mmCIF file of C-alpha atoms in Angstrom:
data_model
loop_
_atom_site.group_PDB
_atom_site.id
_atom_site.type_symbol
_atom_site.label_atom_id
_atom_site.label_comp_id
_atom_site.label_asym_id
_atom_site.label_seq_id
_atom_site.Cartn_x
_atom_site.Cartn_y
_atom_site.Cartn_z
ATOM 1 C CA UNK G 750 -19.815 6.417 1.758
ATOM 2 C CA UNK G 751 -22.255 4.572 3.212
ATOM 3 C CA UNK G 752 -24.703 1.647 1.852
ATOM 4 C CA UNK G 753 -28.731 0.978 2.834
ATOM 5 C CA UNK G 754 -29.687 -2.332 2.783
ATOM 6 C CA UNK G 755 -33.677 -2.866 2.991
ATOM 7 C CA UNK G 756 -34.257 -6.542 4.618
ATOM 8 C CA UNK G 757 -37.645 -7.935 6.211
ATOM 9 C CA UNK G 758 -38.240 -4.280 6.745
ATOM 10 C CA UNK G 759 -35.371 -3.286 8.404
ATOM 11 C CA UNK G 760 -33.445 -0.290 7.222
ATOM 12 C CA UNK G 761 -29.818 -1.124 7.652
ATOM 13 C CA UNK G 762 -26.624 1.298 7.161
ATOM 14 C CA UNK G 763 -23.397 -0.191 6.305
ATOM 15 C CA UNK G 764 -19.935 1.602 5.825
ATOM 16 C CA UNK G 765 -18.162 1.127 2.445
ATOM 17 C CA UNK G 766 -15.209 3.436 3.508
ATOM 18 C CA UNK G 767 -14.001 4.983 6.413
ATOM 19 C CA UNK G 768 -12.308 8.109 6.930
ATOM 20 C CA UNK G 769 -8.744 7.978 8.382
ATOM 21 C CA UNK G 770 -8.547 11.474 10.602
ATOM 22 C CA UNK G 771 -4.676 10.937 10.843
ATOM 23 C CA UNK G 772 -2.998 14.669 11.024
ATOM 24 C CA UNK G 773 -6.045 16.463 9.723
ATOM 25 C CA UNK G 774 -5.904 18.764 13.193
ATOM 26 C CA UNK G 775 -2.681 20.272 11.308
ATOM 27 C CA UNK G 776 -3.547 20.212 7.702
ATOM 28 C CA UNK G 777 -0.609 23.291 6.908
ATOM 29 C CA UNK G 778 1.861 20.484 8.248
ATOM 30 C CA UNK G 779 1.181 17.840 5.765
ATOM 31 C CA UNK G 780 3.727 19.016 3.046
ATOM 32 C CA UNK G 781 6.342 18.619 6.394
ATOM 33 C CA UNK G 782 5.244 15.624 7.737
ATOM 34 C CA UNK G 783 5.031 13.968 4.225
ATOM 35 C CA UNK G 784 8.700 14.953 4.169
ATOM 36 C CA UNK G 785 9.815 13.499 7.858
ATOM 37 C CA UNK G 786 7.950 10.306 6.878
ATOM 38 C CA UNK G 787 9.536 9.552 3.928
ATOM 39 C CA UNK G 788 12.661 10.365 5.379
ATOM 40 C CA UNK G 789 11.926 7.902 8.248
ATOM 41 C CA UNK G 790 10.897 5.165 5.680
ATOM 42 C CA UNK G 791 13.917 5.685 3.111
ATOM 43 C CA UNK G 792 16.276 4.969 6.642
ATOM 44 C CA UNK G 793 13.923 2.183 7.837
ATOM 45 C CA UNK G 794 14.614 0.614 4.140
ATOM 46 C CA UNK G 795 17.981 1.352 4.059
ATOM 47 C CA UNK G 796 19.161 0.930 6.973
ATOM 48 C CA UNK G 797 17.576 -2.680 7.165
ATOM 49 C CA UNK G 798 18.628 -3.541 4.144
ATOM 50 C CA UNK G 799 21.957 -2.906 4.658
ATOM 51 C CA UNK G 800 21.953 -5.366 7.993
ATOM 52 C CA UNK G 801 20.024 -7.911 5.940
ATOM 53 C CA UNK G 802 23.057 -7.587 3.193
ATOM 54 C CA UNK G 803 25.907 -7.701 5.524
ATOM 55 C CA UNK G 804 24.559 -10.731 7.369
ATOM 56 C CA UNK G 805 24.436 -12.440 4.329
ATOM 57 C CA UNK G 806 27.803 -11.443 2.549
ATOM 58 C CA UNK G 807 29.789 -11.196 5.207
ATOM 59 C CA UNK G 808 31.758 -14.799 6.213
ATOM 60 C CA UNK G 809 32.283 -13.485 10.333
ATOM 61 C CA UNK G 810 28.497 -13.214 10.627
ATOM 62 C CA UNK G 811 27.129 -16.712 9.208
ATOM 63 C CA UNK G 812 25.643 -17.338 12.999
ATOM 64 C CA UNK G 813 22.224 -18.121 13.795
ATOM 65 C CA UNK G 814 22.117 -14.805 15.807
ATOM 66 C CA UNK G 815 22.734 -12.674 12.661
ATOM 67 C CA UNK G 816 20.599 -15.016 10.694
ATOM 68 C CA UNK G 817 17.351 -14.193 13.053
ATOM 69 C CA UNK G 818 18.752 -10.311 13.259
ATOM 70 C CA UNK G 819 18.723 -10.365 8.921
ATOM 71 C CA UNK G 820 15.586 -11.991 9.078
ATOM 72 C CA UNK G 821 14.311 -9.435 11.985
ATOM 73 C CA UNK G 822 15.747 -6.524 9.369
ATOM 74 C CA UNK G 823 13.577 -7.789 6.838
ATOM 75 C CA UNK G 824 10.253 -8.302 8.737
ATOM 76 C CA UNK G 825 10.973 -4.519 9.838
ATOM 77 C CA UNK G 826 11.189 -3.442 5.956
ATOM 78 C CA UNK G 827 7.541 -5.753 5.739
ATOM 79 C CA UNK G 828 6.139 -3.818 8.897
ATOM 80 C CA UNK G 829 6.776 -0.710 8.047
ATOM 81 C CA UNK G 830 5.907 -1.118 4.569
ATOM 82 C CA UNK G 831 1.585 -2.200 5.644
ATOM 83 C CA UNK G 832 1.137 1.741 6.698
ATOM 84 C CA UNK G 833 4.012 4.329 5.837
ATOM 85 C CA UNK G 834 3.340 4.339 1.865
ATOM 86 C CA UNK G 835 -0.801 4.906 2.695
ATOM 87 C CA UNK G 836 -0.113 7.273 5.298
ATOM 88 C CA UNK G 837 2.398 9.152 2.455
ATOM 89 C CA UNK G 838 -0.016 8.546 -0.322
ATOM 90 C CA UNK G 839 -2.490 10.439 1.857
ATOM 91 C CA UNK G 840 -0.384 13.279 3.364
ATOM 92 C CA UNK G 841 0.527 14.250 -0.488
ATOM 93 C CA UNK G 842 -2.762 13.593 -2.010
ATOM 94 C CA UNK G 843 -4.790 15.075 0.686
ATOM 95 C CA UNK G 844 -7.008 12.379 0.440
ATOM 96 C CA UNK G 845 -8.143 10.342 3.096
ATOM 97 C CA UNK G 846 -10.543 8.090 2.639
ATOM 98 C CA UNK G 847 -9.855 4.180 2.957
ATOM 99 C CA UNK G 848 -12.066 1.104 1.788
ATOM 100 C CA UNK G 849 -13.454 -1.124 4.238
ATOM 101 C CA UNK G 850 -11.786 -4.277 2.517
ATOM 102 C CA UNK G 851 -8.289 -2.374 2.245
ATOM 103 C CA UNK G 852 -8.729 -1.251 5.861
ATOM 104 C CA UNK G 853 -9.224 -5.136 6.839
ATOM 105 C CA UNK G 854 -6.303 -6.179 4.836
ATOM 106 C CA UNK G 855 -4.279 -3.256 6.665
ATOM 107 C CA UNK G 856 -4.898 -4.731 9.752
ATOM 108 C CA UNK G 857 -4.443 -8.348 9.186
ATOM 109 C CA UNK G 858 -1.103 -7.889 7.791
ATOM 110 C CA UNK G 859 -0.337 -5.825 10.676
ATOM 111 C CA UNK G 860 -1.408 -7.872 13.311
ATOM 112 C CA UNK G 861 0.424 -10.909 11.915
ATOM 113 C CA UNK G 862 3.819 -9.210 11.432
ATOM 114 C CA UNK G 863 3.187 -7.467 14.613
ATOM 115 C CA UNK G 864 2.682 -10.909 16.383
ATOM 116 C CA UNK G 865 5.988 -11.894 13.798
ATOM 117 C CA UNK G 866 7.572 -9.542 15.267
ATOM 118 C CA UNK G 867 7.142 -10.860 19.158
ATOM 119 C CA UNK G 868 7.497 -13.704 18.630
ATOM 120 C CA UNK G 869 10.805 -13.147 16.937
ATOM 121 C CA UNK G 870 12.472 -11.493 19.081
ATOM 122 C CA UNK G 871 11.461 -14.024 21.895
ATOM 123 C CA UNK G 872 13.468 -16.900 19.609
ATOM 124 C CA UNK G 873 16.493 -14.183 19.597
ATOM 125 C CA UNK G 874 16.162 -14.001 23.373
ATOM 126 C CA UNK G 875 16.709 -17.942 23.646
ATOM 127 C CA UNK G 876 19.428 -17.974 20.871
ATOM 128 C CA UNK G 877 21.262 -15.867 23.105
ATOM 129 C CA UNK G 878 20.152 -17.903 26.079
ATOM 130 C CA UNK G 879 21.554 -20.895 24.346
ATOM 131 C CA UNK G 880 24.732 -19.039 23.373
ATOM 132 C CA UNK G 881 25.746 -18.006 26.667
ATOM 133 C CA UNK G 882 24.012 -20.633 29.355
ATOM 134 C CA UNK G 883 25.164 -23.995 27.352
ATOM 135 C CA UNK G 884 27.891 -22.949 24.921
ATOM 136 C CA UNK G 885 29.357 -26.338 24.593
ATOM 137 C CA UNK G 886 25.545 -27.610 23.269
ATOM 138 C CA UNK G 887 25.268 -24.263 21.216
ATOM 139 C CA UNK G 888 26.167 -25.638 17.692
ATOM 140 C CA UNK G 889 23.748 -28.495 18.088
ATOM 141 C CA UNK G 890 20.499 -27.191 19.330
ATOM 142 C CA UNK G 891 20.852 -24.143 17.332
ATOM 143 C CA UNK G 892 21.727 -25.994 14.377
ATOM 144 C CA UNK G 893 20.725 -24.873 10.197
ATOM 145 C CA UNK G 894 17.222 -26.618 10.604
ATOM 146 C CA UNK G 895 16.696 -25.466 13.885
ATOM 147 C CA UNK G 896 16.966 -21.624 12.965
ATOM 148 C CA UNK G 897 14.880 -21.801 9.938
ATOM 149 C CA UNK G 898 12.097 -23.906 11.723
ATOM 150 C CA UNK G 899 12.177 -21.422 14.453
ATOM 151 C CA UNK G 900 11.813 -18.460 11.784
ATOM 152 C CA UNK G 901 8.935 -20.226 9.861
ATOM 153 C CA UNK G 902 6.736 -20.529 12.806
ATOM 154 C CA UNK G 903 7.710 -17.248 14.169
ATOM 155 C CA UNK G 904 6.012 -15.611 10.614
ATOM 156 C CA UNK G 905 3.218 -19.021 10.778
ATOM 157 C CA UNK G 906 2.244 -19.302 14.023
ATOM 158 C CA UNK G 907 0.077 -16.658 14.368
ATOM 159 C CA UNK G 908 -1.681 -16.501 10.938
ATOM 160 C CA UNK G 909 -4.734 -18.370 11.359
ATOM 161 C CA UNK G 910 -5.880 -16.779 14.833
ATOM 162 C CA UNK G 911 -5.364 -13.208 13.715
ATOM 163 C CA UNK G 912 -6.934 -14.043 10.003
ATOM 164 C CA UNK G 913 -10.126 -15.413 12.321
ATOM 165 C CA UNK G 914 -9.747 -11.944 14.538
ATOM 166 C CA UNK G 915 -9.925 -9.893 11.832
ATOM 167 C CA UNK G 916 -12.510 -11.171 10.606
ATOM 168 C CA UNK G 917 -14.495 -11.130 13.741
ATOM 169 C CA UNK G 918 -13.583 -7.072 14.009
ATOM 170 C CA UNK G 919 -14.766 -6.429 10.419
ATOM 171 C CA UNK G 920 -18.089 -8.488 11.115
ATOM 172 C CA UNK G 921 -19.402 -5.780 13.377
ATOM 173 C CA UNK G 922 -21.488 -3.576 12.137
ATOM 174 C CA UNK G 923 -19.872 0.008 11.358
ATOM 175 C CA UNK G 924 -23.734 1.659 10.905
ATOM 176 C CA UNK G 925 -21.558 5.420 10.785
ATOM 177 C CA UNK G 926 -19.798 7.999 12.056
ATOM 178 C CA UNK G 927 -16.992 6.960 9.637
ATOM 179 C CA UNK G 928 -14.439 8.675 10.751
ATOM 180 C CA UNK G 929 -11.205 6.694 12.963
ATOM 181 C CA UNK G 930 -9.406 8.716 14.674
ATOM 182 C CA UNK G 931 -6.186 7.378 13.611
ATOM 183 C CA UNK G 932 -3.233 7.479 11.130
ATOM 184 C CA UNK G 933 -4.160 3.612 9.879
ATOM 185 C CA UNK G 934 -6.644 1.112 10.127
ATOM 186 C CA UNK G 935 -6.186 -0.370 13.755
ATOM 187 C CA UNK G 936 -8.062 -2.240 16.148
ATOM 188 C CA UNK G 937 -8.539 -0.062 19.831
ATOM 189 C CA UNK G 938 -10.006 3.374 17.594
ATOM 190 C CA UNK G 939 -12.226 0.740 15.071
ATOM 191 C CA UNK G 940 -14.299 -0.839 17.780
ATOM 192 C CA UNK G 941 -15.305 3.128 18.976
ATOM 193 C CA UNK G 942 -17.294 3.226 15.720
ATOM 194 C CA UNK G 943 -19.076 -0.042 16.048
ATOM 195 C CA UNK G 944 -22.872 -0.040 16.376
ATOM 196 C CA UNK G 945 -23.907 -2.558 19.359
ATOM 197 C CA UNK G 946 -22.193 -3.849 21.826
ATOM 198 C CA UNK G 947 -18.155 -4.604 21.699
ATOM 199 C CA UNK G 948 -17.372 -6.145 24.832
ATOM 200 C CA UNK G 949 -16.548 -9.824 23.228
ATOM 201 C CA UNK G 950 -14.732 -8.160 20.697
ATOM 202 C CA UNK G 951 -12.731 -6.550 22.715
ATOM 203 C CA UNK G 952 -11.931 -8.899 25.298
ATOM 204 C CA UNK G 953 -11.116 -10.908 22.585
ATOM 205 C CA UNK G 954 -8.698 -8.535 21.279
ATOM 206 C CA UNK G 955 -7.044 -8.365 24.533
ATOM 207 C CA UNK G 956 -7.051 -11.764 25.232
ATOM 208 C CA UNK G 957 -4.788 -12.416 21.837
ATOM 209 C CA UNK G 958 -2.843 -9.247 22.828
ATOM 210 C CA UNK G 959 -1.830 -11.156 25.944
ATOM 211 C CA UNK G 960 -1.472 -14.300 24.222
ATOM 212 C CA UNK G 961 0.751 -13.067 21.554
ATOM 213 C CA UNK G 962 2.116 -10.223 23.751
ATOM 214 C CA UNK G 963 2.994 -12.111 27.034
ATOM 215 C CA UNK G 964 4.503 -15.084 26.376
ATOM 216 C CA UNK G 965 7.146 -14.017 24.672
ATOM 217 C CA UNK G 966 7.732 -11.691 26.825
ATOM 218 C CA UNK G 967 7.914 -13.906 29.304
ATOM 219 C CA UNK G 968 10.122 -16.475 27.322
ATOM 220 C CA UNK G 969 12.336 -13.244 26.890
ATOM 221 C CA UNK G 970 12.412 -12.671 30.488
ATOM 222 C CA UNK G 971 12.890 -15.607 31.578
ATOM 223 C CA UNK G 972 15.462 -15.998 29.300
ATOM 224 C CA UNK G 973 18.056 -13.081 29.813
ATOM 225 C CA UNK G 974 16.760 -13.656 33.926
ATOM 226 C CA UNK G 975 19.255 -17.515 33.406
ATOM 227 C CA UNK G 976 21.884 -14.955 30.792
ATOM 228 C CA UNK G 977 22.198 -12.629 33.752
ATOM 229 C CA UNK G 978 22.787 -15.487 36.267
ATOM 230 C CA UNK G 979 25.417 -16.980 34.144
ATOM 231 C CA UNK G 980 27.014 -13.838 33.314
ATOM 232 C CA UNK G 981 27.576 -12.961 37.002
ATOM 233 C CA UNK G 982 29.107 -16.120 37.649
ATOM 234 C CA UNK G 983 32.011 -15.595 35.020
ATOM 235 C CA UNK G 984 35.285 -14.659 36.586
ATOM 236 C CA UNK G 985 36.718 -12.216 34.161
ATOM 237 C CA UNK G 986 35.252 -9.054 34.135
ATOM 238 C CA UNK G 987 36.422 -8.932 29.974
ATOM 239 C CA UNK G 988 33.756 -12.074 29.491
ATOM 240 C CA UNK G 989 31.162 -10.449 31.253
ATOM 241 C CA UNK G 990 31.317 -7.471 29.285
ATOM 242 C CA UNK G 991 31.613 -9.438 25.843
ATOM 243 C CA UNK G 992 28.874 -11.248 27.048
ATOM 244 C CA UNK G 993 26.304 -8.563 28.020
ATOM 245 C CA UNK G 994 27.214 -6.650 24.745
ATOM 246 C CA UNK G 995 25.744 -9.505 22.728
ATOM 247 C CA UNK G 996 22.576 -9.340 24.662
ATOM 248 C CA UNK G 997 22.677 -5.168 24.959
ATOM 249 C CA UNK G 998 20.956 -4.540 21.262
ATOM 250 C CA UNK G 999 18.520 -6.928 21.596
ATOM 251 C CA UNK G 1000 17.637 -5.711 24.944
ATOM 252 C CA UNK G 1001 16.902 -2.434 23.925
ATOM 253 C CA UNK G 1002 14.829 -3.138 21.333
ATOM 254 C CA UNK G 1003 12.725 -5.082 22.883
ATOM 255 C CA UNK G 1004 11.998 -2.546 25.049
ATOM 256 C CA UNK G 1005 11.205 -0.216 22.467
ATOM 257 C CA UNK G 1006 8.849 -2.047 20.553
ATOM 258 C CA UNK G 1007 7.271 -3.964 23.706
ATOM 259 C CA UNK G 1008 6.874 -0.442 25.612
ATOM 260 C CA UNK G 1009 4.985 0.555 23.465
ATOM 261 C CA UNK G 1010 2.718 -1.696 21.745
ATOM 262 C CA UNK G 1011 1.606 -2.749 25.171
ATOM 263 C CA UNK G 1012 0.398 0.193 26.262
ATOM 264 C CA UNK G 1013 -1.728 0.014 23.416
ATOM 265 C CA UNK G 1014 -2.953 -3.079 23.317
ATOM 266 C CA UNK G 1015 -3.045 -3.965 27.104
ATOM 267 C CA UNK G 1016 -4.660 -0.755 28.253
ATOM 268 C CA UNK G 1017 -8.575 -0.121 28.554
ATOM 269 C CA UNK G 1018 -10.155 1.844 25.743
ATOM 270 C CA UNK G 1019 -11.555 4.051 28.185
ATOM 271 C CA UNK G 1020 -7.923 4.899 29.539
ATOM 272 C CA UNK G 1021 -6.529 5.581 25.937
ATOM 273 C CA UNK G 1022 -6.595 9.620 24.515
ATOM 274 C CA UNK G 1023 -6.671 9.248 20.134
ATOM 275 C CA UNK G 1024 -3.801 11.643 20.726
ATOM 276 C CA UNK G 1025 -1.636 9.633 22.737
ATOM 277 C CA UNK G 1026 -2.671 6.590 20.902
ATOM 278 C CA UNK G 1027 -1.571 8.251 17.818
ATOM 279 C CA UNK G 1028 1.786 9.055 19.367
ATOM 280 C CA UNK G 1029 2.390 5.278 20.266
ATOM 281 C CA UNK G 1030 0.944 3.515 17.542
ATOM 282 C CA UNK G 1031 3.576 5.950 15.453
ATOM 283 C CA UNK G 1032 6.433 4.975 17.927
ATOM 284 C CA UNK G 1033 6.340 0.992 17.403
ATOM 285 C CA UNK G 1034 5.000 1.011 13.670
ATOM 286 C CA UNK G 1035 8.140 4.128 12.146
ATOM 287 C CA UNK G 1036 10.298 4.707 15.640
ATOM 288 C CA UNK G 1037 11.325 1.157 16.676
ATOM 289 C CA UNK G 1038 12.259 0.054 13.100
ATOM 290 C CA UNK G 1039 14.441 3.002 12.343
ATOM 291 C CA UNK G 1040 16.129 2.937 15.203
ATOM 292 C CA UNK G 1041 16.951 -1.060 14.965
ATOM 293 C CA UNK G 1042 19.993 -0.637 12.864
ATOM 294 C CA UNK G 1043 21.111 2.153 14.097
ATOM 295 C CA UNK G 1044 21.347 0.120 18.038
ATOM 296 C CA UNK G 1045 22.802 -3.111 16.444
ATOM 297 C CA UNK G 1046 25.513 -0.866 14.292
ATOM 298 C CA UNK G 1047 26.140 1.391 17.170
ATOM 299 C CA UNK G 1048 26.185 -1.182 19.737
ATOM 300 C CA UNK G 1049 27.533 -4.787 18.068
ATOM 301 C CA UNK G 1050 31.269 -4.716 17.168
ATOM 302 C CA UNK G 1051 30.819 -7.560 14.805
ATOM 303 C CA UNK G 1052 28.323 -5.510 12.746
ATOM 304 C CA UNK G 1053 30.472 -2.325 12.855
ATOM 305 C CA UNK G 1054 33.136 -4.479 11.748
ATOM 306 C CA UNK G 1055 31.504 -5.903 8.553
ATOM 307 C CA UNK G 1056 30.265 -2.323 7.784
ATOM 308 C CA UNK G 1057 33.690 -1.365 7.430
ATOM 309 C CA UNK G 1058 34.502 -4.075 5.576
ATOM 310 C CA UNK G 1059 31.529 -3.216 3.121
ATOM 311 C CA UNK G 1060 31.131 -0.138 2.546
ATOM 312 C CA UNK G 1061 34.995 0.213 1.321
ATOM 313 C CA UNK G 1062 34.587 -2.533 -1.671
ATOM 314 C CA UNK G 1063 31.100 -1.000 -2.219
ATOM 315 C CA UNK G 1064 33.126 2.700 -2.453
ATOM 316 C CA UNK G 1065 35.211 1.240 -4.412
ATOM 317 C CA UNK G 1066 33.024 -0.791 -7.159
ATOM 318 C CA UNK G 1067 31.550 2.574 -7.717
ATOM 319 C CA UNK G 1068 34.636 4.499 -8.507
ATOM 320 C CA UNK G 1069 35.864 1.447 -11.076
#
């Protein structure tokens, strides 16, 4: 749907809605995708949910590492939860139309726990830095205060910038085709249907990308570069497996969710199929969080452990 505004003379278009193109190449697989995502989502909110319970029930995991992974769990559940229920709204009502103002709020809230997210996982990078490279000063920098200061400007930090970049992306003008070639409202296919020229914009974007994108990863880095070092320099080879086992989960996850999103984000439009875009953008925003408890359950002995512990009583409860 489309809007004509008549000023000084000037015929002007403006988009009201776009059209999300999503899996409409494969319209007799909707019914079966609606099924695999909803799948994907119930384990995304279960799965998470369960980590965010066990961390906080469970008297062997009151650390500040299983603090940031419960709060981690539950900005996964938030994630998630901006585009798998439109995208399953849409498979089973066919319909596929979104409004501009919902698609802005879609990719605000994305872009902010996206940036959450990063930023997040960089502060679990230097708990574990802290754990392992100055144990004796452990309990005192990573104090009560300390974690939940570190978790409120993880989710703060980045609200105002991407509230202002959003805004910036929504002020161009969208003068038709409607259609994004997409399965949600994201930056890299939105700027394709601008009218004018987008080359602020998207420097912009990428600028923020590498801003929000970067750092961390280089506090991350730099971070399990000083674990490594230390880890090496243990004498048992016992420690230095206990050791890199804490760090292993994290690890991979990181490397999920940064693989990915950086290739979208860092790479030129012009270098980016919708197809494969599509692909990735589904990898980081439904792969990454499923997969999250299943690497910290199958990989953390601690969280195995409480599981055990849990799921027994919980069993049990039922039975009664």
């Amino acid at each position: 749907r489309q809007i004509k505004i008549i000023m000084a003379g000037d015929n002007l278009t403006f988009l009201a809605e776009f059209v999300l193109l999503g899996f409409s190449e494969i319209p007799n697989l909707h019914g079966f995708l609606f099924g695999v995502f909803l799948v994907i989502y119930l384990c995304i909110l279960m799965g998470n949910g369960l980590l965010i319970v066990i961390t906080k029930v469970d008297p062997s995991l009151q650390t500040p590492m299983y603090f940031f992974l419960g709060n981690f769990s539950f900005l996964e559940i938030c994630y998630t939860s901006v585009t798998i229920p439109r995208m399953l709204a849409d498979l089973w009502s066919q319909k596929t139309t979104i409004s501009f103002v919902a698609c802005a709020v879609q990719v605000c809230f994305l872009y902010i726990l996206g940036v959450a997210e990063c930023l997040l996982l960089a502060v679990m990078a230097y708990d574990r830095y802290v754990a392992i490279c100055k144990p004796l000063y452990y309990p005192l920098i990573m104090n009560n205060k300390i974690c939940i200061e570190l978790v409120v400007a993880s989710w703060m930090i980045g609200v105002p910038i991407l509230i202002e970049e959003t805004y910036l992306i929504f002020s161009l003008n969208f003068c038709g085709p409607n259609k994004i070639n997409h399965i949600f409202c994201e930056a890299p296919p939105l700027l394709k249907l601008a009218c004018g020229d987008t080359y602020k914009i998207e420097i912009s974007v990428h600028v923020i990308a590498l801003l929000f994108v970067l750092i961390p990863f280089l506090l991350i880095f730099t971070s399990y570069l000083k674990i490594i070092t230390t880890i090496l320099k243990l004498p048992s080879t016992s420690g230095r497996t206990k050791a890199f086992s804490t760090c292993s989960s994290h690890l991979t996850v990181v490397a999920l969710f940064y693989g990915s999103g950086s290739i979208v984000y860092l790479q030129p439009r012009s270098g980016q199929s919708a197809e494969s875009g599509k692909v990735l953008s589904l990898f980081y925003t439904t792969v990454t969080p499923m997969l999250n408890p299943v690497i910290y359950s199958l990989r953390n002995k601690d969280v195995v452990a409480a599981l055990r512990k849990l799921l027994p009583k919980s069993i049990g409860s039922l039975n009664n």
